[in-house]
């Protein structure tokens, strides 16, 4: 029987979660057929060995180096020819019927091209990272002036957050993140997959922005729910924020044309302001760390 969907997961030191993620897929698919591809980015914790031992039905690709997320996703997608491509993070568990619901929603609502769902924390609260608004000159200005912090989740002054919307209704959005992203295969091929300039973070914003330029309209359904233990692969001082900022710089240079340098300047100003605020108040220490590590994100990601 041919597969309905090709599921691509990228692991990097994901042994704590990848087993639970893969174990959750049969109930989440609820009878829909899937090709499952795991690309391991040179994990050091035995993630690839765990997948090979416990899930022989999975196509496992072992990379000898860390390719980054975008390049690894593209590699995994090439190992499936199913009519849909579904990206999942390994640090998640899909709820029963969640992926069947997502596929059926996409099939009943063609033309959007990109489809997402609702992410929850491990204790069942809404975890907002399934989708965001796309960066804009206004959102970057609000970040530089500290308005996104002062008016957190404001539709006006924190527009990328999409306000206080709880991701509990069907809605078109600016971007869908790669933790739960279903894409029509034809649209995936038209877009050329993810842009491999992005090592990790920012590639999903770029992907959605390019999709919107083709006339696609990313949309989410709350009927597709997954539990997401966000950020498990990014630890240490500052966490993933230097990588997030590198992705934002790369996005600004790619999508704002002649205003790109000004947008990057606003981003840098916002980080500096928060680092100074952290020094004065003793709070928000990640920003002070990001400023000390600014060489890692100042000019964005290098070309692969």
mmCIF file of C-alpha atoms in Angstrom:
data_model
loop_
_atom_site.group_PDB
_atom_site.id
_atom_site.type_symbol
_atom_site.label_atom_id
_atom_site.label_comp_id
_atom_site.label_asym_id
_atom_site.label_seq_id
_atom_site.Cartn_x
_atom_site.Cartn_y
_atom_site.Cartn_z
ATOM 1 C CA UNK A 1 0.000 0.000 0.000
ATOM 2 C CA UNK A 2 1.390 3.422 -0.926
ATOM 3 C CA UNK A 3 2.008 5.926 1.847
ATOM 4 C CA UNK A 4 -0.236 8.943 2.417
ATOM 5 C CA UNK A 5 2.497 11.033 4.007
ATOM 6 C CA UNK A 6 6.266 11.096 4.407
ATOM 7 C CA UNK A 7 7.190 12.025 7.985
ATOM 8 C CA UNK A 8 10.651 13.550 8.435
ATOM 9 C CA UNK A 9 12.302 13.887 11.848
ATOM 10 C CA UNK A 10 15.757 15.317 12.494
ATOM 11 C CA UNK A 11 17.510 14.110 15.637
ATOM 12 C CA UNK A 12 20.413 15.683 17.471
ATOM 13 C CA UNK A 13 21.055 14.261 20.941
ATOM 14 C CA UNK A 14 17.354 13.394 21.129
ATOM 15 C CA UNK A 15 17.524 10.008 22.878
ATOM 16 C CA UNK A 16 15.322 11.214 25.761
ATOM 17 C CA UNK A 17 12.378 11.869 23.431
ATOM 18 C CA UNK A 18 12.701 10.234 20.020
ATOM 19 C CA UNK A 19 11.424 6.865 21.253
ATOM 20 C CA UNK A 20 8.294 8.448 22.741
ATOM 21 C CA UNK A 21 7.762 10.458 19.581
ATOM 22 C CA UNK A 22 7.953 7.435 17.279
ATOM 23 C CA UNK A 23 5.823 5.356 19.646
ATOM 24 C CA UNK A 24 3.064 7.979 19.449
ATOM 25 C CA UNK A 25 2.800 7.978 15.652
ATOM 26 C CA UNK A 26 0.603 4.884 15.010
ATOM 27 C CA UNK A 27 -2.218 6.186 17.218
ATOM 28 C CA UNK A 28 -1.785 9.698 15.841
ATOM 29 C CA UNK A 29 -2.021 8.442 12.248
ATOM 30 C CA UNK A 30 -5.039 6.262 13.129
ATOM 31 C CA UNK A 31 -4.781 4.089 10.050
ATOM 32 C CA UNK A 32 -3.201 6.516 7.597
ATOM 33 C CA UNK A 33 -0.078 5.087 5.971
ATOM 34 C CA UNK A 34 3.247 6.848 6.509
ATOM 35 C CA UNK A 35 6.861 6.580 5.393
ATOM 36 C CA UNK A 36 8.936 7.642 8.397
ATOM 37 C CA UNK A 37 12.440 8.990 7.835
ATOM 38 C CA UNK A 38 14.799 9.916 10.681
ATOM 39 C CA UNK A 39 17.934 11.897 9.848
ATOM 40 C CA UNK A 40 20.415 11.822 12.718
ATOM 41 C CA UNK A 41 22.749 14.821 12.807
ATOM 42 C CA UNK A 42 25.784 13.087 14.356
ATOM 43 C CA UNK A 43 24.181 12.660 17.791
ATOM 44 C CA UNK A 44 26.513 11.785 20.636
ATOM 45 C CA UNK A 45 23.909 10.228 22.934
ATOM 46 C CA UNK A 46 22.959 7.122 20.984
ATOM 47 C CA UNK A 47 19.829 8.565 19.352
ATOM 48 C CA UNK A 48 20.497 6.785 16.053
ATOM 49 C CA UNK A 49 21.227 3.445 17.734
ATOM 50 C CA UNK A 50 17.992 3.720 19.717
ATOM 51 C CA UNK A 51 15.964 4.305 16.545
ATOM 52 C CA UNK A 52 17.686 1.418 14.753
ATOM 53 C CA UNK A 53 17.100 -0.989 17.639
ATOM 54 C CA UNK A 54 13.517 -0.097 18.559
ATOM 55 C CA UNK A 55 12.007 1.057 15.265
ATOM 56 C CA UNK A 56 13.255 -1.059 12.352
ATOM 57 C CA UNK A 57 10.313 0.184 10.239
ATOM 58 C CA UNK A 58 11.919 3.647 10.119
ATOM 59 C CA UNK A 59 14.298 4.709 7.360
ATOM 60 C CA UNK A 60 17.337 5.885 9.324
ATOM 61 C CA UNK A 61 19.956 8.168 7.780
ATOM 62 C CA UNK A 62 23.094 8.665 9.840
ATOM 63 C CA UNK A 63 25.002 11.836 9.037
ATOM 64 C CA UNK A 64 28.643 11.885 10.080
ATOM 65 C CA UNK A 65 28.419 15.650 10.675
ATOM 66 C CA UNK A 66 25.745 17.988 11.996
ATOM 67 C CA UNK A 67 24.138 19.233 8.788
ATOM 68 C CA UNK A 68 21.796 21.610 10.572
ATOM 69 C CA UNK A 69 18.021 21.392 10.473
ATOM 70 C CA UNK A 70 17.234 22.713 6.986
ATOM 71 C CA UNK A 71 19.760 20.548 5.141
ATOM 72 C CA UNK A 72 18.801 17.461 7.160
ATOM 73 C CA UNK A 73 15.086 17.994 6.476
ATOM 74 C CA UNK A 74 15.748 18.296 2.756
ATOM 75 C CA UNK A 75 17.788 15.096 2.853
ATOM 76 C CA UNK A 76 14.993 13.253 4.659
ATOM 77 C CA UNK A 77 12.298 14.553 2.303
ATOM 78 C CA UNK A 78 14.232 13.177 -0.678
ATOM 79 C CA UNK A 79 13.861 9.676 0.803
ATOM 80 C CA UNK A 80 10.073 9.780 0.540
ATOM 81 C CA UNK A 81 7.785 10.233 -2.458
ATOM 82 C CA UNK A 82 4.487 10.406 -0.577
ATOM 83 C CA UNK A 83 2.073 13.153 -1.702
ATOM 84 C CA UNK A 84 2.528 15.009 1.592
ATOM 85 C CA UNK A 85 5.669 15.950 3.542
ATOM 86 C CA UNK A 86 5.254 16.242 7.310
ATOM 87 C CA UNK A 87 7.990 17.736 9.480
ATOM 88 C CA UNK A 88 7.983 16.829 13.155
ATOM 89 C CA UNK A 89 10.364 17.624 15.972
ATOM 90 C CA UNK A 90 11.716 14.602 17.840
ATOM 91 C CA UNK A 91 10.940 16.190 21.239
ATOM 92 C CA UNK A 92 7.194 15.795 20.844
ATOM 93 C CA UNK A 93 4.408 13.272 21.249
ATOM 94 C CA UNK A 94 1.434 13.397 18.916
ATOM 95 C CA UNK A 95 -1.956 12.906 20.488
ATOM 96 C CA UNK A 96 -4.244 10.144 19.159
ATOM 97 C CA UNK A 97 -5.701 10.990 15.724
ATOM 98 C CA UNK A 98 -3.733 14.256 15.613
ATOM 99 C CA UNK A 99 -1.918 13.496 12.365
ATOM 100 C CA UNK A 100 -4.956 11.902 10.744
ATOM 101 C CA UNK A 101 -6.906 15.058 11.625
ATOM 102 C CA UNK A 102 -4.177 17.216 10.096
ATOM 103 C CA UNK A 103 -4.121 15.215 6.860
ATOM 104 C CA UNK A 104 -7.902 15.213 6.557
ATOM 105 C CA UNK A 105 -8.050 18.944 7.216
ATOM 106 C CA UNK A 106 -5.477 19.562 4.478
ATOM 107 C CA UNK A 107 -7.293 17.326 2.031
ATOM 108 C CA UNK A 108 -10.586 19.134 2.691
ATOM 109 C CA UNK A 109 -8.962 22.565 2.412
ATOM 110 C CA UNK A 110 -6.699 22.414 -0.633
ATOM 111 C CA UNK A 111 -4.754 25.395 -1.878
ATOM 112 C CA UNK A 112 -3.269 26.555 1.396
ATOM 113 C CA UNK A 113 -0.150 24.484 0.765
ATOM 114 C CA UNK A 114 1.170 24.656 4.357
ATOM 115 C CA UNK A 115 -0.746 23.266 7.340
ATOM 116 C CA UNK A 116 -0.023 23.194 11.057
ATOM 117 C CA UNK A 117 -1.638 22.411 14.377
ATOM 118 C CA UNK A 118 -1.584 23.236 18.056
ATOM 119 C CA UNK A 119 1.368 22.541 20.344
ATOM 120 C CA UNK A 120 0.950 21.918 24.065
ATOM 121 C CA UNK A 121 3.343 21.852 26.998
ATOM 122 C CA UNK A 122 3.954 18.588 28.818
ATOM 123 C CA UNK A 123 1.374 19.665 31.430
ATOM 124 C CA UNK A 124 -1.288 20.380 28.797
ATOM 125 C CA UNK A 125 -1.132 24.160 28.488
ATOM 126 C CA UNK A 126 -0.979 25.880 25.092
ATOM 127 C CA UNK A 127 2.594 26.248 23.873
ATOM 128 C CA UNK A 128 2.459 29.034 21.285
ATOM 129 C CA UNK A 129 5.373 28.078 19.062
ATOM 130 C CA UNK A 130 3.321 26.188 16.443
ATOM 131 C CA UNK A 131 2.890 29.411 14.462
ATOM 132 C CA UNK A 132 3.783 33.109 14.486
ATOM 133 C CA UNK A 133 3.348 36.258 12.488
ATOM 134 C CA UNK A 134 6.117 36.949 9.998
ATOM 135 C CA UNK A 135 8.779 39.517 10.928
ATOM 136 C CA UNK A 136 8.083 43.001 9.595
ATOM 137 C CA UNK A 137 9.681 46.428 9.790
ATOM 138 C CA UNK A 138 7.097 47.328 12.440
ATOM 139 C CA UNK A 139 7.684 44.199 14.542
ATOM 140 C CA UNK A 140 11.443 44.790 14.473
ATOM 141 C CA UNK A 141 10.934 48.442 15.466
ATOM 142 C CA UNK A 142 8.798 47.303 18.405
ATOM 143 C CA UNK A 143 11.551 44.870 19.412
ATOM 144 C CA UNK A 144 14.225 47.579 19.227
ATOM 145 C CA UNK A 145 12.161 49.953 21.389
ATOM 146 C CA UNK A 146 11.335 47.276 23.954
ATOM 147 C CA UNK A 147 7.619 47.427 23.167
ATOM 148 C CA UNK A 148 7.386 43.670 22.600
ATOM 149 C CA UNK A 149 8.530 43.199 26.196
ATOM 150 C CA UNK A 150 6.435 45.989 27.734
ATOM 151 C CA UNK A 151 3.304 44.920 25.845
ATOM 152 C CA UNK A 152 3.836 41.167 25.598
ATOM 153 C CA UNK A 153 1.203 39.447 23.398
ATOM 154 C CA UNK A 154 -0.181 42.782 22.210
ATOM 155 C CA UNK A 155 -1.529 42.515 18.666
ATOM 156 C CA UNK A 156 -0.189 46.019 17.972
ATOM 157 C CA UNK A 157 3.143 46.128 19.772
ATOM 158 C CA UNK A 158 4.041 42.414 19.713
ATOM 159 C CA UNK A 159 2.574 41.448 16.322
ATOM 160 C CA UNK A 160 4.648 38.318 15.718
ATOM 161 C CA UNK A 161 3.036 36.736 18.807
ATOM 162 C CA UNK A 162 -0.416 36.939 17.117
ATOM 163 C CA UNK A 163 -1.836 38.538 20.249
ATOM 164 C CA UNK A 164 -3.454 36.439 22.941
ATOM 165 C CA UNK A 165 -4.951 33.968 20.496
ATOM 166 C CA UNK A 166 -4.705 30.516 22.082
ATOM 167 C CA UNK A 167 -4.228 28.605 18.790
ATOM 168 C CA UNK A 168 -7.637 27.070 19.429
ATOM 169 C CA UNK A 169 -9.422 28.037 16.197
ATOM 170 C CA UNK A 170 -8.775 27.498 12.501
ATOM 171 C CA UNK A 171 -6.798 30.484 11.266
ATOM 172 C CA UNK A 172 -4.478 31.592 8.479
ATOM 173 C CA UNK A 173 -1.119 32.680 9.879
ATOM 174 C CA UNK A 174 2.079 34.317 8.730
ATOM 175 C CA UNK A 175 4.271 31.297 9.349
ATOM 176 C CA UNK A 176 4.085 27.713 10.603
ATOM 177 C CA UNK A 177 7.072 26.368 12.474
ATOM 178 C CA UNK A 178 8.928 23.198 11.559
ATOM 179 C CA UNK A 179 7.943 21.361 14.748
ATOM 180 C CA UNK A 180 4.622 20.426 13.081
ATOM 181 C CA UNK A 181 4.406 21.370 9.423
ATOM 182 C CA UNK A 182 2.510 19.537 6.689
ATOM 183 C CA UNK A 183 3.284 20.529 3.098
ATOM 184 C CA UNK A 184 1.798 19.394 -0.189
ATOM 185 C CA UNK A 185 4.597 17.558 -2.044
ATOM 186 C CA UNK A 186 4.106 19.599 -5.211
ATOM 187 C CA UNK A 187 4.427 22.831 -3.237
ATOM 188 C CA UNK A 188 7.458 21.477 -1.363
ATOM 189 C CA UNK A 189 9.138 20.778 -4.697
ATOM 190 C CA UNK A 190 8.108 24.153 -6.139
ATOM 191 C CA UNK A 191 9.712 25.872 -3.154
ATOM 192 C CA UNK A 192 12.822 23.716 -3.340
ATOM 193 C CA UNK A 193 12.468 22.599 0.260
ATOM 194 C CA UNK A 194 14.073 24.532 3.087
ATOM 195 C CA UNK A 195 16.777 27.139 2.420
ATOM 196 C CA UNK A 196 20.002 25.513 3.593
ATOM 197 C CA UNK A 197 21.616 28.839 4.426
ATOM 198 C CA UNK A 198 19.734 28.547 7.721
ATOM 199 C CA UNK A 199 21.546 26.138 10.033
ATOM 200 C CA UNK A 200 18.687 26.007 12.536
ATOM 201 C CA UNK A 201 15.933 28.565 13.303
ATOM 202 C CA UNK A 202 14.572 30.984 10.754
ATOM 203 C CA UNK A 203 14.241 28.444 7.950
ATOM 204 C CA UNK A 204 10.531 27.960 8.651
ATOM 205 C CA UNK A 205 9.849 31.722 8.561
ATOM 206 C CA UNK A 206 11.720 31.900 5.256
ATOM 207 C CA UNK A 207 9.813 28.876 3.929
ATOM 208 C CA UNK A 208 6.415 30.371 4.840
ATOM 209 C CA UNK A 209 7.359 33.779 3.415
ATOM 210 C CA UNK A 210 8.394 32.219 0.109
ATOM 211 C CA UNK A 211 5.207 30.144 0.086
ATOM 212 C CA UNK A 212 3.082 33.243 0.583
ATOM 213 C CA UNK A 213 4.790 34.905 -2.367
ATOM 214 C CA UNK A 214 3.590 31.955 -4.469
ATOM 215 C CA UNK A 215 0.030 32.628 -3.342
ATOM 216 C CA UNK A 216 -0.142 29.929 -0.647
ATOM 217 C CA UNK A 217 -1.870 30.695 2.661
ATOM 218 C CA UNK A 218 -0.443 28.864 5.697
ATOM 219 C CA UNK A 219 -3.205 27.725 8.023
ATOM 220 C CA UNK A 220 -3.531 25.791 11.282
ATOM 221 C CA UNK A 221 -6.200 23.568 12.799
ATOM 222 C CA UNK A 222 -6.527 22.997 16.566
ATOM 223 C CA UNK A 223 -7.677 19.430 15.885
ATOM 224 C CA UNK A 224 -4.027 18.426 15.344
ATOM 225 C CA UNK A 225 -2.483 18.528 18.823
ATOM 226 C CA UNK A 226 1.030 17.522 19.848
ATOM 227 C CA UNK A 227 2.910 17.810 23.129
ATOM 228 C CA UNK A 228 6.167 19.673 22.544
ATOM 229 C CA UNK A 229 9.094 19.727 24.982
ATOM 230 C CA UNK A 230 10.520 22.846 23.328
ATOM 231 C CA UNK A 231 14.231 23.533 23.129
ATOM 232 C CA UNK A 232 15.568 20.172 24.324
ATOM 233 C CA UNK A 233 18.391 20.266 21.748
ATOM 234 C CA UNK A 234 19.573 23.770 22.676
ATOM 235 C CA UNK A 235 21.087 24.138 26.123
ATOM 236 C CA UNK A 236 23.841 26.071 27.852
ATOM 237 C CA UNK A 237 24.189 29.811 28.625
ATOM 238 C CA UNK A 238 21.738 31.760 26.508
ATOM 239 C CA UNK A 239 20.123 28.548 25.283
ATOM 240 C CA UNK A 240 19.101 28.677 21.654
ATOM 241 C CA UNK A 241 18.812 32.469 21.484
ATOM 242 C CA UNK A 242 22.093 33.141 19.607
ATOM 243 C CA UNK A 243 20.940 30.701 16.912
ATOM 244 C CA UNK A 244 17.478 32.285 16.848
ATOM 245 C CA UNK A 245 19.075 35.699 16.363
ATOM 246 C CA UNK A 246 21.333 34.389 13.600
ATOM 247 C CA UNK A 247 18.216 33.133 11.851
ATOM 248 C CA UNK A 248 16.517 36.524 12.240
ATOM 249 C CA UNK A 249 19.536 38.345 10.804
ATOM 250 C CA UNK A 250 19.654 35.958 7.837
ATOM 251 C CA UNK A 251 15.914 36.408 7.292
ATOM 252 C CA UNK A 252 16.197 40.202 7.403
ATOM 253 C CA UNK A 253 18.985 40.235 4.827
ATOM 254 C CA UNK A 254 16.986 37.860 2.589
ATOM 255 C CA UNK A 255 13.508 39.394 2.758
ATOM 256 C CA UNK A 256 13.736 43.134 3.399
ATOM 257 C CA UNK A 257 15.654 44.189 0.312
ATOM 258 C CA UNK A 258 17.198 47.649 0.622
ATOM 259 C CA UNK A 259 15.830 47.920 4.172
ATOM 260 C CA UNK A 260 17.638 44.773 5.304
ATOM 261 C CA UNK A 261 20.568 46.591 6.914
ATOM 262 C CA UNK A 262 18.195 48.887 8.831
ATOM 263 C CA UNK A 263 16.176 45.903 10.098
ATOM 264 C CA UNK A 264 19.364 44.143 11.229
ATOM 265 C CA UNK A 265 20.334 47.350 13.038
ATOM 266 C CA UNK A 266 16.998 47.369 14.859
ATOM 267 C CA UNK A 267 17.529 43.765 15.903
ATOM 268 C CA UNK A 268 21.003 44.502 17.249
ATOM 269 C CA UNK A 269 19.709 47.566 19.094
ATOM 270 C CA UNK A 270 16.969 45.534 20.728
ATOM 271 C CA UNK A 271 19.446 42.941 21.999
ATOM 272 C CA UNK A 272 21.788 45.641 23.334
ATOM 273 C CA UNK A 273 18.930 47.400 25.145
ATOM 274 C CA UNK A 274 17.868 44.156 26.801
ATOM 275 C CA UNK A 275 21.448 43.286 27.747
ATOM 276 C CA UNK A 276 21.826 46.683 29.425
ATOM 277 C CA UNK A 277 18.477 46.207 31.150
ATOM 278 C CA UNK A 278 19.604 42.824 32.404
ATOM 279 C CA UNK A 279 22.742 44.351 33.854
ATOM 280 C CA UNK A 280 20.727 46.999 35.680
ATOM 281 C CA UNK A 281 17.938 44.765 36.972
ATOM 282 C CA UNK A 282 19.601 41.384 37.306
ATOM 283 C CA UNK A 283 16.827 39.817 35.213
ATOM 284 C CA UNK A 284 16.782 38.508 31.652
ATOM 285 C CA UNK A 285 20.310 37.164 31.826
ATOM 286 C CA UNK A 286 20.003 35.399 28.449
ATOM 287 C CA UNK A 287 20.223 38.778 26.720
ATOM 288 C CA UNK A 288 23.497 39.626 28.427
ATOM 289 C CA UNK A 289 24.813 36.256 27.290
ATOM 290 C CA UNK A 290 23.594 36.921 23.743
ATOM 291 C CA UNK A 291 25.385 40.245 23.672
ATOM 292 C CA UNK A 292 28.626 38.656 24.865
ATOM 293 C CA UNK A 293 28.204 35.997 22.189
ATOM 294 C CA UNK A 294 27.197 38.455 19.467
ATOM 295 C CA UNK A 295 29.946 37.270 17.125
ATOM 296 C CA UNK A 296 27.861 34.082 16.736
ATOM 297 C CA UNK A 297 24.827 35.876 15.310
ATOM 298 C CA UNK A 298 25.860 39.410 14.304
ATOM 299 C CA UNK A 299 26.068 38.685 10.576
ATOM 300 C CA UNK A 300 23.640 35.754 10.430
ATOM 301 C CA UNK A 301 24.421 32.272 9.230
ATOM 302 C CA UNK A 302 27.293 31.641 6.864
ATOM 303 C CA UNK A 303 26.523 30.148 3.479
ATOM 304 C CA UNK A 304 26.791 26.328 3.611
#
